[in-house]
PDB file of C-alpha atoms in Angstrom:
ATOM      1  CA  MET A  29       0.000   0.000   0.000  1.00 31.00           C
ATOM      2  CA  ARG A  30       1.271   3.430  -0.897  1.00 35.00           C
ATOM      3  CA  HIS A  31       1.507   5.910   1.971  1.00 34.00           C
ATOM      4  CA  ALA A  32       2.686   9.479   1.624  1.00 29.00           C
ATOM      5  CA  LEU A  33       5.094  10.861   4.158  1.00 35.00           C
ATOM      6  CA  LEU A  34       4.528  14.525   5.001  1.00 33.00           C
ATOM      7  CA  GLY A  35       7.012  16.430   7.176  1.00 33.00           C
ATOM      8  CA  LEU A  36       7.674  16.745  10.817  1.00 34.00           C
ATOM      9  CA  THR A  37       5.677  19.037  13.012  1.00 31.00           C
ATOM     10  CA  VAL A  38       8.243  18.919  15.869  1.00 28.00           C
ATOM     11  CA  ALA A  39       5.818  16.784  17.674  1.00 29.00           C
ATOM     12  CA  ALA A  40       4.691  14.342  14.993  1.00 36.00           C
ATOM     13  CA  LEU A  41       5.129  12.962  11.529  1.00 40.00           C
ATOM     14  CA  VAL A  42       1.971  13.155   9.402  1.00 37.00           C
ATOM     15  CA  LEU A  43       1.345  10.126   7.214  1.00 32.00           C
ATOM     16  CA  LEU A  44      -1.220  10.638   4.516  1.00 31.00           C
ATOM     17  CA  PRO A  45      -2.739   7.367   3.311  1.00 31.00           C
ATOM     18  CA  GLY A  46      -2.626   7.298  -0.458  1.00 34.00           C
ATOM     19  CA  GLY A  47      -4.972   5.611  -2.884  1.00 34.00           C
ATOM     20  CA  CYS A  48      -4.266   2.524  -4.956  1.00 33.00           C
ATOM     21  CA  ASP A  49      -4.395   4.354  -8.264  1.00 35.00           C
ATOM     22  CA  THR A  50      -2.667   3.979 -11.597  1.00 31.00           C
ATOM     23  CA  SER A  51       0.328   6.047 -10.468  1.00 37.00           C
ATOM     24  CA  VAL A  52       1.353   3.462  -7.875  1.00 37.00           C
ATOM     25  CA  ASP A  53       4.504   1.471  -8.596  1.00 46.00           C
ATOM     26  CA  PRO A  54       4.383  -1.773  -6.603  1.00 48.00           C
ATOM     27  CA  VAL A  55       7.640  -3.048  -5.129  1.00 47.00           C
ATOM     28  CA  LEU A  56       8.205  -6.308  -7.001  1.00 46.00           C
ATOM     29  CA  GLY A  57      10.933  -8.888  -6.467  1.00 49.00           C
ATOM     30  CA  THR A  58      12.355  -7.255  -3.347  1.00 55.00           C
ATOM     31  CA  GLU A  59      13.732  -9.114  -0.354  1.00 66.00           C
ATOM     32  CA  LYS A  60      12.862  -6.254   1.956  1.00 70.00           C
ATOM     33  CA  ASP A  61      10.253  -7.135   4.568  1.00 84.00           C
ATOM     34  CA  PHE A  62       8.913  -3.923   6.099  1.00 92.00           C
ATOM     35  CA  SER A  63       8.453  -0.186   5.749  1.00 91.00           C
ATOM     36  CA  MET A  64       8.502   2.020   8.830  1.00 93.00           C
ATOM     37  CA  TYR A  65       7.520   5.640   9.338  1.00 93.00           C
ATOM     38  CA  GLY A  66       7.579   7.841  12.417  1.00 95.00           C
ATOM     39  CA  VAL A  67       9.216  10.550  14.483  1.00 95.00           C
ATOM     40  CA  LEU A  68      10.948  10.299  17.842  1.00 97.00           C
ATOM     41  CA  ARG A  69       9.652  13.180  19.961  1.00 97.00           C
ATOM     42  CA  PRO A  70      11.554  14.107  23.124  1.00 97.00           C
ATOM     43  CA  ARG A  71       8.663  16.263  24.359  1.00 96.00           C
ATOM     44  CA  ALA A  72       6.110  13.444  24.143  1.00 97.00           C
ATOM     45  CA  ASP A  73       5.573  10.783  26.811  1.00 96.00           C
ATOM     46  CA  SER A  74       4.902   8.051  24.210  1.00 97.00           C
ATOM     47  CA  GLN A  75       6.511   7.171  20.881  1.00 97.00           C
ATOM     48  CA  TRP A  76       4.730   5.812  17.800  1.00 96.00           C
ATOM     49  CA  LEU A  77       5.869   3.987  14.683  1.00 96.00           C
ATOM     50  CA  ARG A  78       3.823   2.877  11.689  1.00 95.00           C
ATOM     51  CA  VAL A  79       4.943  -0.440  10.200  1.00 94.00           C
ATOM     52  CA  TYR A  80       3.788  -1.932   6.894  1.00 90.00           C
ATOM     53  CA  PRO A  81       4.713  -5.280   5.359  1.00 89.00           C
ATOM     54  CA  VAL A  82       6.364  -5.015   1.938  1.00 82.00           C
ATOM     55  CA  GLU A  83       4.336  -7.113  -0.492  1.00 70.00           C
ATOM     56  CA  ASP A  84       4.372  -7.654  -4.236  1.00 57.00           C
ATOM     57  CA  ARG A  85       0.698  -6.747  -4.541  1.00 52.00           C
ATOM     58  CA  LEU A  86      -1.184  -3.578  -3.631  1.00 47.00           C
ATOM     59  CA  THR A  87      -3.547  -4.976  -1.013  1.00 53.00           C
ATOM     60  CA  PRO A  88      -4.953  -3.285   2.089  1.00 55.00           C
ATOM     61  CA  THR A  89      -3.483  -4.191   5.472  1.00 59.00           C
ATOM     62  CA  ALA A  90      -5.321  -7.130   7.005  1.00 60.00           C
ATOM     63  CA  PRO A  91      -7.127  -6.525  10.344  1.00 69.00           C
ATOM     64  CA  GLU A  92      -4.911  -8.942  12.264  1.00 73.00           C
ATOM     65  CA  SER A  93      -1.680  -8.902  14.237  1.00 78.00           C
ATOM     66  CA  LEU A  94       1.487  -8.211  12.264  1.00 88.00           C
ATOM     67  CA  ALA A  95       4.038 -11.025  12.341  1.00 88.00           C
ATOM     68  CA  ALA A  96       6.768  -8.717  13.582  1.00 94.00           C
ATOM     69  CA  THR A  97       8.466  -7.442  16.734  1.00 96.00           C
ATOM     70  CA  VAL A  98       9.566  -3.822  17.116  1.00 97.00           C
ATOM     71  CA  THR A  99      12.345  -2.849  19.521  1.00 97.00           C
ATOM     72  CA  SER A 100      14.262   0.344  20.261  1.00 97.00           C
ATOM     73  CA  THR A 101      17.755   0.459  21.731  1.00 97.00           C
ATOM     74  CA  GLU A 102      19.465   3.551  23.071  1.00 96.00           C
ATOM     75  CA  THR A 103      22.914   2.976  21.623  1.00 94.00           C
ATOM     76  CA  GLU A 104      24.902   4.918  24.238  1.00 91.00           C
ATOM     77  CA  ARG A 105      23.525   3.004  27.224  1.00 92.00           C
ATOM     78  CA  GLY A 106      22.274  -0.172  25.577  1.00 92.00           C
ATOM     79  CA  ARG A 107      18.741   0.097  26.950  1.00 93.00           C
ATOM     80  CA  THR A 108      16.232  -1.880  24.871  1.00 96.00           C
ATOM     81  CA  ARG A 109      12.444  -1.665  24.814  1.00 96.00           C
ATOM     82  CA  THR A 110       9.906  -3.848  23.035  1.00 97.00           C
ATOM     83  CA  TRP A 111       7.042  -1.887  21.506  1.00 97.00           C
ATOM     84  CA  THR A 112       3.353  -2.835  21.528  1.00 96.00           C
ATOM     85  CA  ASP A 113       1.431  -3.446  18.300  1.00 93.00           C
ATOM     86  CA  SER A 114      -1.896  -1.651  17.965  1.00 93.00           C
ATOM     87  CA  LEU A 115      -4.202  -2.001  15.000  1.00 90.00           C
ATOM     88  CA  ILE A 116      -5.944   1.221  14.002  1.00 88.00           C
ATOM     89  CA  ARG A 117      -8.590   1.868  11.386  1.00 86.00           C
ATOM     90  CA  GLU A 118      -8.117   4.860   9.137  1.00 81.00           C
ATOM     91  CA  ASP A 119     -10.933   7.232   8.212  1.00 85.00           C
ATOM     92  CA  ASP A 120     -11.170   5.535   4.822  1.00 81.00           C
ATOM     93  CA  GLY A 121     -11.740   2.136   6.460  1.00 82.00           C
ATOM     94  CA  ARG A 122      -8.267   0.695   5.891  1.00 83.00           C
ATOM     95  CA  TYR A 123      -6.166  -0.754   8.692  1.00 84.00           C
ATOM     96  CA  ALA A 124      -2.662   0.163   9.808  1.00 88.00           C
ATOM     97  CA  HIS A 125      -0.237  -1.196  12.390  1.00 93.00           C
ATOM     98  CA  VAL A 126       1.025   1.408  14.840  1.00 95.00           C
ATOM     99  CA  PHE A 127       3.638   0.192  17.300  1.00 96.00           C
ATOM    100  CA  TRP A 128       4.053   2.306  20.411  1.00 97.00           C
ATOM    101  CA  THR A 129       5.884   2.499  23.712  1.00 97.00           C
ATOM    102  CA  PRO A 130       5.029   4.656  26.770  1.00 97.00           C
ATOM    103  CA  THR A 131       8.410   6.272  27.153  1.00 95.00           C
ATOM    104  CA  ARG A 132      10.304   9.470  26.430  1.00 95.00           C
ATOM    105  CA  VAL A 133      13.404   9.721  24.282  1.00 97.00           C
ATOM    106  CA  ASP A 134      16.294  11.875  25.464  1.00 97.00           C
ATOM    107  CA  TYR A 135      17.706  14.932  23.740  1.00 97.00           C
ATOM    108  CA  GLY A 136      21.012  14.219  22.043  1.00 96.00           C
ATOM    109  CA  ARG A 137      20.696  10.426  22.289  1.00 97.00           C
ATOM    110  CA  THR A 138      20.811   7.936  19.404  1.00 97.00           C
ATOM    111  CA  TYR A 139      18.263   5.141  19.066  1.00 98.00           C
ATOM    112  CA  GLN A 140      18.228   2.051  16.872  1.00 98.00           C
ATOM    113  CA  LEU A 141      14.749   0.929  15.826  1.00 98.00           C
ATOM    114  CA  THR A 142      14.428  -2.638  14.582  1.00 97.00           C
ATOM    115  CA  VAL A 143      11.508  -4.515  13.067  1.00 97.00           C
ATOM    116  CA  THR A 144      12.079  -8.273  13.149  1.00 96.00           C
ATOM    117  CA  GLY A 145       9.844 -10.648  11.215  1.00 94.00           C
ATOM    118  CA  ASP A 146       8.969 -14.193  12.166  1.00 90.00           C
ATOM    119  CA  ASP A 147      11.543 -15.347   9.636  1.00 89.00           C
ATOM    120  CA  GLY A 148      14.297 -13.500  11.494  1.00 91.00           C
ATOM    121  CA  GLN A 149      14.749 -10.887   8.778  1.00 91.00           C
ATOM    122  CA  THR A 150      15.208  -7.349  10.103  1.00 94.00           C
ATOM    123  CA  THR A 151      14.452  -3.822   8.972  1.00 95.00           C
ATOM    124  CA  ARG A 152      16.241  -1.170  10.984  1.00 96.00           C
ATOM    125  CA  THR A 153      17.196   2.470  11.259  1.00 97.00           C
ATOM    126  CA  GLU A 154      19.266   4.631  13.577  1.00 97.00           C
ATOM    127  CA  VAL A 155      17.986   8.046  14.655  1.00 97.00           C
ATOM    128  CA  THR A 156      19.689  10.758  16.704  1.00 97.00           C
ATOM    129  CA  VAL A 157      17.415  13.114  18.630  1.00 97.00           C
ATOM    130  CA  PRO A 158      18.461  16.787  18.343  1.00 97.00           C
ATOM    131  CA  ARG A 159      19.767  18.593  21.414  1.00 96.00           C
ATOM    132  CA  ASN A 160      17.385  20.687  23.501  1.00 97.00           C
ATOM    133  CA  ALA A 161      17.156  24.254  22.230  1.00 97.00           C
ATOM    134  CA  ALA A 162      15.187  27.384  23.080  1.00 97.00           C
ATOM    135  CA  LEU A 163      14.251  30.628  21.323  1.00 98.00           C
ATOM    136  CA  ALA A 164      15.833  33.851  22.578  1.00 98.00           C
ATOM    137  CA  LEU A 165      14.985  37.357  21.351  1.00 97.00           C
ATOM    138  CA  GLN A 166      17.957  39.466  20.268  1.00 97.00           C
ATOM    139  CA  ALA A 167      18.259  43.245  20.199  1.00 96.00           C
ATOM    140  CA  PRO A 168      16.199  44.736  17.328  1.00 96.00           C
ATOM    141  CA  GLN A 169      18.061  46.292  14.413  1.00 94.00           C
ATOM    142  CA  ALA A 170      15.907  49.403  14.013  1.00 89.00           C
ATOM    143  CA  GLU A 171      18.455  52.035  13.054  1.00 87.00           C
ATOM    144  CA  ALA A 172      17.997  51.520   9.325  1.00 84.00           C
ATOM    145  CA  ASP A 173      15.581  50.047   6.809  1.00 90.00           C
ATOM    146  CA  PRO A 174      14.612  47.245   6.966  1.00 96.00           C
ATOM    147  CA  VAL A 175      13.843  46.872  10.652  1.00 97.00           C
ATOM    148  CA  LEU A 176      14.896  43.401  11.767  1.00 97.00           C
ATOM    149  CA  VAL A 177      14.103  41.438  14.909  1.00 97.00           C
ATOM    150  CA  PRO A 178      16.574  38.548  15.157  1.00 98.00           C
ATOM    151  CA  VAL A 179      15.575  35.442  17.126  1.00 98.00           C
ATOM    152  CA  LEU A 180      18.284  33.047  18.261  1.00 98.00           C
ATOM    153  CA  VAL A 181      17.902  29.273  18.410  1.00 97.00           C
ATOM    154  CA  ASN A 182      20.459  28.812  21.168  1.00 95.00           C
ATOM    155  CA  ARG A 183      21.878  25.377  20.299  1.00 94.00           C
ATOM    156  CA  ALA A 184      23.775  23.976  17.338  1.00 92.00           C
ATOM    157  CA  VAL A 185      20.896  21.729  16.278  1.00 96.00           C
ATOM    158  CA  PRO A 186      21.054  20.038  12.836  1.00 96.00           C
ATOM    159  CA  ARG A 187      18.085  21.571  11.023  1.00 95.00           C
ATOM    160  CA  LEU A 188      15.197  24.026  11.322  1.00 96.00           C
ATOM    161  CA  ILE A 189      12.080  23.401   9.220  1.00 94.00           C
ATOM    162  CA  ASN A 190       8.565  24.821   8.863  1.00 94.00           C
ATOM    163  CA  LEU A 191       9.490  28.298  10.088  1.00 97.00           C
ATOM    164  CA  GLU A 192       6.514  30.643  10.310  1.00 98.00           C
ATOM    165  CA  VAL A 193       5.714  33.996  11.890  1.00 98.00           C
ATOM    166  CA  GLU A 194       2.079  34.595  12.796  1.00 98.00           C
ATOM    167  CA  TYR A 195       0.971  38.190  13.315  1.00 98.00           C
ATOM    168  CA  TYR A 196      -2.103  39.010  15.359  1.00 98.00           C
ATOM    169  CA  VAL A 197      -3.055  42.439  14.022  1.00 98.00           C
ATOM    170  CA  GLN A 198      -5.782  45.052  14.329  1.00 96.00           C
ATOM    171  CA  TYR A 199      -6.708  46.560  10.971  1.00 96.00           C
ATOM    172  CA  ASP A 200      -9.565  48.933  11.897  1.00 94.00           C
ATOM    173  CA  LEU A 201     -11.544  50.474  14.760  1.00 92.00           C
ATOM    174  CA  PRO A 202     -14.588  48.644  16.185  1.00 89.00           C
ATOM    175  CA  GLU A 203     -16.895  51.523  15.355  1.00 88.00           C
ATOM    176  CA  ASN A 204     -15.936  51.243  11.687  1.00 86.00           C
ATOM    177  CA  VAL A 205     -17.015  47.612  11.464  1.00 83.00           C
ATOM    178  CA  GLY A 206     -20.326  47.826  13.287  1.00 78.00           C
ATOM    179  CA  GLY A 207     -19.041  48.045  16.826  1.00 69.00           C
ATOM    180  CA  THR A 208     -19.668  44.381  17.646  1.00 68.00           C
ATOM    181  CA  ASP A 209     -16.890  42.648  15.745  1.00 78.00           C
ATOM    182  CA  ASP A 210     -13.258  42.781  16.737  1.00 88.00           C
ATOM    183  CA  PRO A 211     -11.396  44.085  13.671  1.00 94.00           C
ATOM    184  CA  ALA A 212      -8.407  41.818  14.227  1.00 95.00           C
ATOM    185  CA  VAL A 213      -7.001  38.895  12.279  1.00 96.00           C
ATOM    186  CA  ARG A 214      -4.146  36.400  12.395  1.00 97.00           C
ATOM    187  CA  LEU A 215      -1.902  36.370   9.319  1.00 98.00           C
ATOM    188  CA  SER A 216       1.139  34.172   8.752  1.00 98.00           C
ATOM    189  CA  VAL A 217       4.374  34.654   6.838  1.00 98.00           C
ATOM    190  CA  SER A 218       6.688  31.785   5.917  1.00 97.00           C
ATOM    191  CA  TYR A 219      10.291  32.112   7.073  1.00 98.00           C
ATOM    192  CA  ASP A 220      11.598  28.878   5.580  1.00 95.00           C
ATOM    193  CA  ASP A 221      15.186  29.162   4.326  1.00 93.00           C
ATOM    194  CA  THR A 222      15.785  32.495   6.069  1.00 96.00           C
ATOM    195  CA  GLN A 223      17.694  31.034   9.022  1.00 97.00           C
ATOM    196  CA  ARG A 224      21.467  31.225   9.145  1.00 96.00           C
ATOM    197  CA  ARG A 225      24.017  29.401  11.243  1.00 96.00           C
ATOM    198  CA  VAL A 226      25.935  31.307  13.878  1.00 96.00           C
ATOM    199  CA  GLU A 227      28.395  30.232  16.541  1.00 94.00           C
ATOM    200  CA  GLU A 228      25.651  29.903  19.184  1.00 93.00           C
ATOM    201  CA  GLY A 229      23.208  28.014  16.948  1.00 96.00           C
ATOM    202  CA  TRP A 230      20.859  29.609  14.407  1.00 98.00           C
ATOM    203  CA  VAL A 231      19.444  33.104  13.847  1.00 98.00           C
ATOM    204  CA  VAL A 232      16.046  33.800  12.276  1.00 98.00           C
ATOM    205  CA  PRO A 233      15.999  37.462  11.089  1.00 98.00           C
ATOM    206  CA  ILE A 234      12.360  38.588  11.148  1.00 98.00           C
ATOM    207  CA  ASP A 235      11.840  41.542   8.826  1.00 98.00           C
ATOM    208  CA  LEU A 236       9.155  43.770  10.364  1.00 98.00           C
ATOM    209  CA  SER A 237       9.347  46.241   7.478  1.00 98.00           C
ATOM    210  CA  ALA A 238       8.795  43.707   4.711  1.00 98.00           C
ATOM    211  CA  ASP A 239       6.135  41.847   6.679  1.00 98.00           C
ATOM    212  CA  TYR A 240       4.204  45.069   7.253  1.00 98.00           C
ATOM    213  CA  LEU A 241       4.082  45.610   3.491  1.00 98.00           C
ATOM    214  CA  ARG A 242       3.064  41.975   2.865  1.00 98.00           C
ATOM    215  CA  LEU A 243       0.218  42.122   5.368  1.00 98.00           C
ATOM    216  CA  ARG A 244      -0.946  45.511   4.125  1.00 98.00           C
ATOM    217  CA  GLU A 245      -1.180  44.063   0.616  1.00 98.00           C
ATOM    218  CA  ARG A 246      -3.239  41.106   1.853  1.00 98.00           C
ATOM    219  CA  LEU A 247      -5.661  43.351   3.699  1.00 97.00           C
ATOM    220  CA  LEU A 248      -5.911  45.661   0.703  1.00 97.00           C
ATOM    221  CA  ASN A 249      -6.747  42.710  -1.564  1.00 97.00           C
ATOM    222  CA  ALA A 250      -9.362  41.541   0.937  1.00 96.00           C
ATOM    223  CA  GLY A 251     -10.978  44.978   1.096  1.00 94.00           C
ATOM    224  CA  LEU A 252     -10.027  45.426   4.753  1.00 94.00           C
ATOM    225  CA  TRP A 253      -7.337  48.077   4.524  1.00 96.00           C
ATOM    226  CA  ASN A 254      -8.134  51.406   6.210  1.00 95.00           C
ATOM    227  CA  PRO A 255      -5.257  53.864   5.645  1.00 95.00           C
ATOM    228  CA  ALA A 256      -6.530  56.065   8.460  1.00 94.00           C
ATOM    229  CA  VAL A 257      -5.911  53.218  10.898  1.00 95.00           C
ATOM    230  CA  GLY A 258      -3.043  51.368   9.304  1.00 96.00           C
ATOM    231  CA  LEU A 259      -1.888  48.216  11.033  1.00 97.00           C
ATOM    232  CA  VAL A 260      -1.566  47.700  14.786  1.00 97.00           C
ATOM    233  CA  MET A 261       0.338  44.694  16.040  1.00 97.00           C
ATOM    234  CA  ARG A 262      -1.154  43.005  19.094  1.00 97.00           C
ATOM    235  CA  ASN A 263       1.470  40.270  19.167  1.00 98.00           C
ATOM    236  CA  MET A 264       3.609  38.085  16.941  1.00 98.00           C
ATOM    237  CA  THR A 265       4.532  34.411  17.248  1.00 98.00           C
ATOM    238  CA  LEU A 266       7.501  32.572  15.780  1.00 98.00           C
ATOM    239  CA  ARG A 267       6.961  28.842  15.272  1.00 98.00           C
ATOM    240  CA  LEU A 268       9.500  26.372  13.948  1.00 97.00           C
ATOM    241  CA  GLU A 269      10.514  22.762  14.207  1.00 96.00           C
ATOM    242  CA  VAL A 270      13.907  21.408  15.168  1.00 97.00           C
ATOM    243  CA  ALA A 271      14.758  18.303  13.146  1.00 96.00           C
ATOM    244  CA  ASN A 272      17.567  15.794  12.946  1.00 96.00           C
ATOM    245  CA  GLU A 273      20.101  15.697  10.117  1.00 93.00           C
ATOM    246  CA  ALA A 274      18.202  13.044   8.139  1.00 90.00           C
ATOM    247  CA  TRP A 275      15.431  15.539   7.286  1.00 88.00           C
ATOM    248  CA  ASP A 276      16.832  16.340   3.866  1.00 80.00           C
ATOM    249  CA  PRO A 277      14.072  15.945   1.252  1.00 75.00           C
ATOM    250  CA  PRO A 278      14.789  15.907  -2.499  1.00 72.00           C
ATOM    251  CA  GLY A 279      14.933  19.464  -3.793  1.00 65.00           C
ATOM    252  CA  GLY A 280      14.636  20.782  -0.231  1.00 63.00           C
ATOM    253  CA  GLU A 281      10.829  20.479  -0.192  1.00 65.00           C
ATOM    254  CA  PHE A 282       8.583  17.968   1.573  1.00 64.00           C
ATOM    255  CA  ASP A 283       6.514  16.982  -1.435  1.00 66.00           C
ATOM    256  CA  PRO A 284       4.502  13.850  -0.513  1.00 64.00           C
ATOM    257  CA  ASN A 285       4.170  12.917  -4.194  1.00 67.00           C
ATOM    258  CA  VAL A 286       7.971  12.661  -4.368  1.00 67.00           C
ATOM    259  CA  ILE A 287       8.777  11.340  -0.901  1.00 65.00           C
ATOM    260  CA  VAL A 288       6.310   8.474  -1.179  1.00 63.00           C
ATOM    261  CA  GLU A 289       8.310   6.743  -3.921  1.00 65.00           C
ATOM    262  CA  PRO A 290      10.304   3.843  -2.382  1.00 62.00           C
ATOM    263  CA  GLY A 291      13.878   4.825  -1.589  1.00 63.00           C
ATOM    264  CA  THR A 292      13.471   8.517  -2.519  1.00 72.00           C
ATOM    265  CA  MET A 293      13.848   9.729   1.053  1.00 78.00           C
ATOM    266  CA  SER A 294      14.735   6.840   3.311  1.00 86.00           C
ATOM    267  CA  ASN A 295      17.040   6.183   6.248  1.00 92.00           C
ATOM    268  CA  VAL A 296      15.910   2.573   6.677  1.00 94.00           C
ATOM    269  CA  GLU A 297      18.102  -0.494   6.067  1.00 94.00           C
ATOM    270  CA  GLY A 298      16.553  -3.768   4.937  1.00 93.00           C
ATOM    271  CA  GLY A 299      13.295  -2.041   4.064  1.00 92.00           C
ATOM    272  CA  PHE A 300      11.694   1.238   3.095  1.00 89.00           C
ATOM    273  CA  GLY A 301      10.488   4.312   4.942  1.00 91.00           C
ATOM    274  CA  PHE A 302      11.741   7.166   7.045  1.00 93.00           C
ATOM    275  CA  VAL A 303      12.030   7.776  10.783  1.00 95.00           C
ATOM    276  CA  GLY A 304      13.014  11.232  11.962  1.00 95.00           C
ATOM    277  CA  ALA A 305      13.343  13.036  15.265  1.00 97.00           C
ATOM    278  CA  GLY A 306      12.405  16.513  16.360  1.00 97.00           C
ATOM    279  CA  TYR A 307      10.258  18.914  18.336  1.00 97.00           C
ATOM    280  CA  ARG A 308       8.507  22.276  18.083  1.00 97.00           C
ATOM    281  CA  LEU A 309       9.614  25.647  19.376  1.00 98.00           C
ATOM    282  CA  ARG A 310       7.332  28.659  19.819  1.00 98.00           C
ATOM    283  CA  LYS A 311       7.759  32.197  21.119  1.00 98.00           C
ATOM    284  CA  GLN A 312       5.178  34.997  21.338  1.00 98.00           C
ATOM    285  CA  TRP A 313       5.910  38.657  22.040  1.00 98.00           C
ATOM    286  CA  THR A 314       5.139  42.247  21.025  1.00 98.00           C
ATOM    287  CA  PRO A 315       8.058  44.468  19.944  1.00 97.00           C
ATOM    288  CA  ALA A 316       8.499  47.904  21.444  1.00 97.00           C
ATOM    289  CA  VAL A 317       6.272  50.616  19.960  1.00 96.00           C
ATOM    290  CA  GLU A 318       9.212  52.660  18.697  1.00 96.00           C
ATOM    291  CA  VAL A 319      10.574  49.623  16.826  1.00 97.00           C
ATOM    292  CA  LEU A 320       7.208  48.971  15.211  1.00 97.00           C
ATOM    293  CA  GLU A 321       6.744  52.612  14.206  1.00 96.00           C
ATOM    294  CA  GLN A 322      10.160  52.581  12.534  1.00 96.00           C
ATOM    295  CA  ALA A 323       8.956  49.606  10.431  1.00 97.00           C
ATOM    296  CA  GLY A 324       5.712  51.342   9.416  1.00 96.00           C
ATOM    297  CA  TRP A 325       3.290  49.910  11.955  1.00 98.00           C
ATOM    298  CA  THR A 326       0.716  52.095  13.742  1.00 97.00           C
ATOM    299  CA  ASN A 327       1.139  53.187  17.333  1.00 95.00           C
ATOM    300  CA  PRO A 328      -2.196  52.253  18.983  1.00 93.00           C
ATOM    301  CA  ALA A 329      -1.978  55.408  21.092  1.00 91.00           C
ATOM    302  CA  ASP A 330      -2.426  57.436  17.917  1.00 90.00           C
ATOM    303  CA  LEU A 331      -5.898  55.956  17.304  1.00 86.00           C
ATOM    304  CA  TYR A 332      -7.597  57.085  20.495  1.00 78.00           C
TER     305      TYR A 332
END
């Protein structure tokens, strides 16, 4: 069965079940036994792994126990756990085997995951969990245009993915929109590929000037822009995901139509699939009024 693998959300890997259509290329004549997909999440109290048998026909998973044993071993200390098989039913009625264990994984540790069939054949992978990092605001660069607010990821972690800044903004006065509705909206800006490595870790340079212009254009296109009010920032939130080194999709993009093809993005030996590791980081704040004004934003004191 074809299953599409769609990126890490620092807390989970999303697996999109695909259809058995004419674009599917079955894996014929292979000696590989299993595919495995999942993410080790140091901020979760349980770990989950989807396991599929590799077959030469495209048939749905049978609603019965999988003839396999899943174990995880922390390589540094040699601690091994046996995972529990649970059969789940997808929304489309198909079945899937999700192995799980009620345990945490440690930051910076390496784990070997092994699926062993009844015939003794094994499918395995080794995954290193990124170190624990945090987001730290740096001094704004507001002396010139553009106005930048750098945010530091304070550890030398392997990768940052799915970077996004969400702005919670007020675009009008209540009396201009009927007095009952709150004229505020949440708008997001992608910051993928803007991060840069520094000695302490990574820096994400948030451009308040450019983002003001982007959001103004969106509101203008939606018929919500009031030049007499401008744009008032209530708060902003940076979200990103810290991922291990193996998160390196073809072409730099997590395209499920590409990743799903066997062997395209895989760190599994003796089988197919991908197991990553990672977690989410989030920080919310409101920059100083003088910094925002320098970038073009409205001082709320000027409206009342």
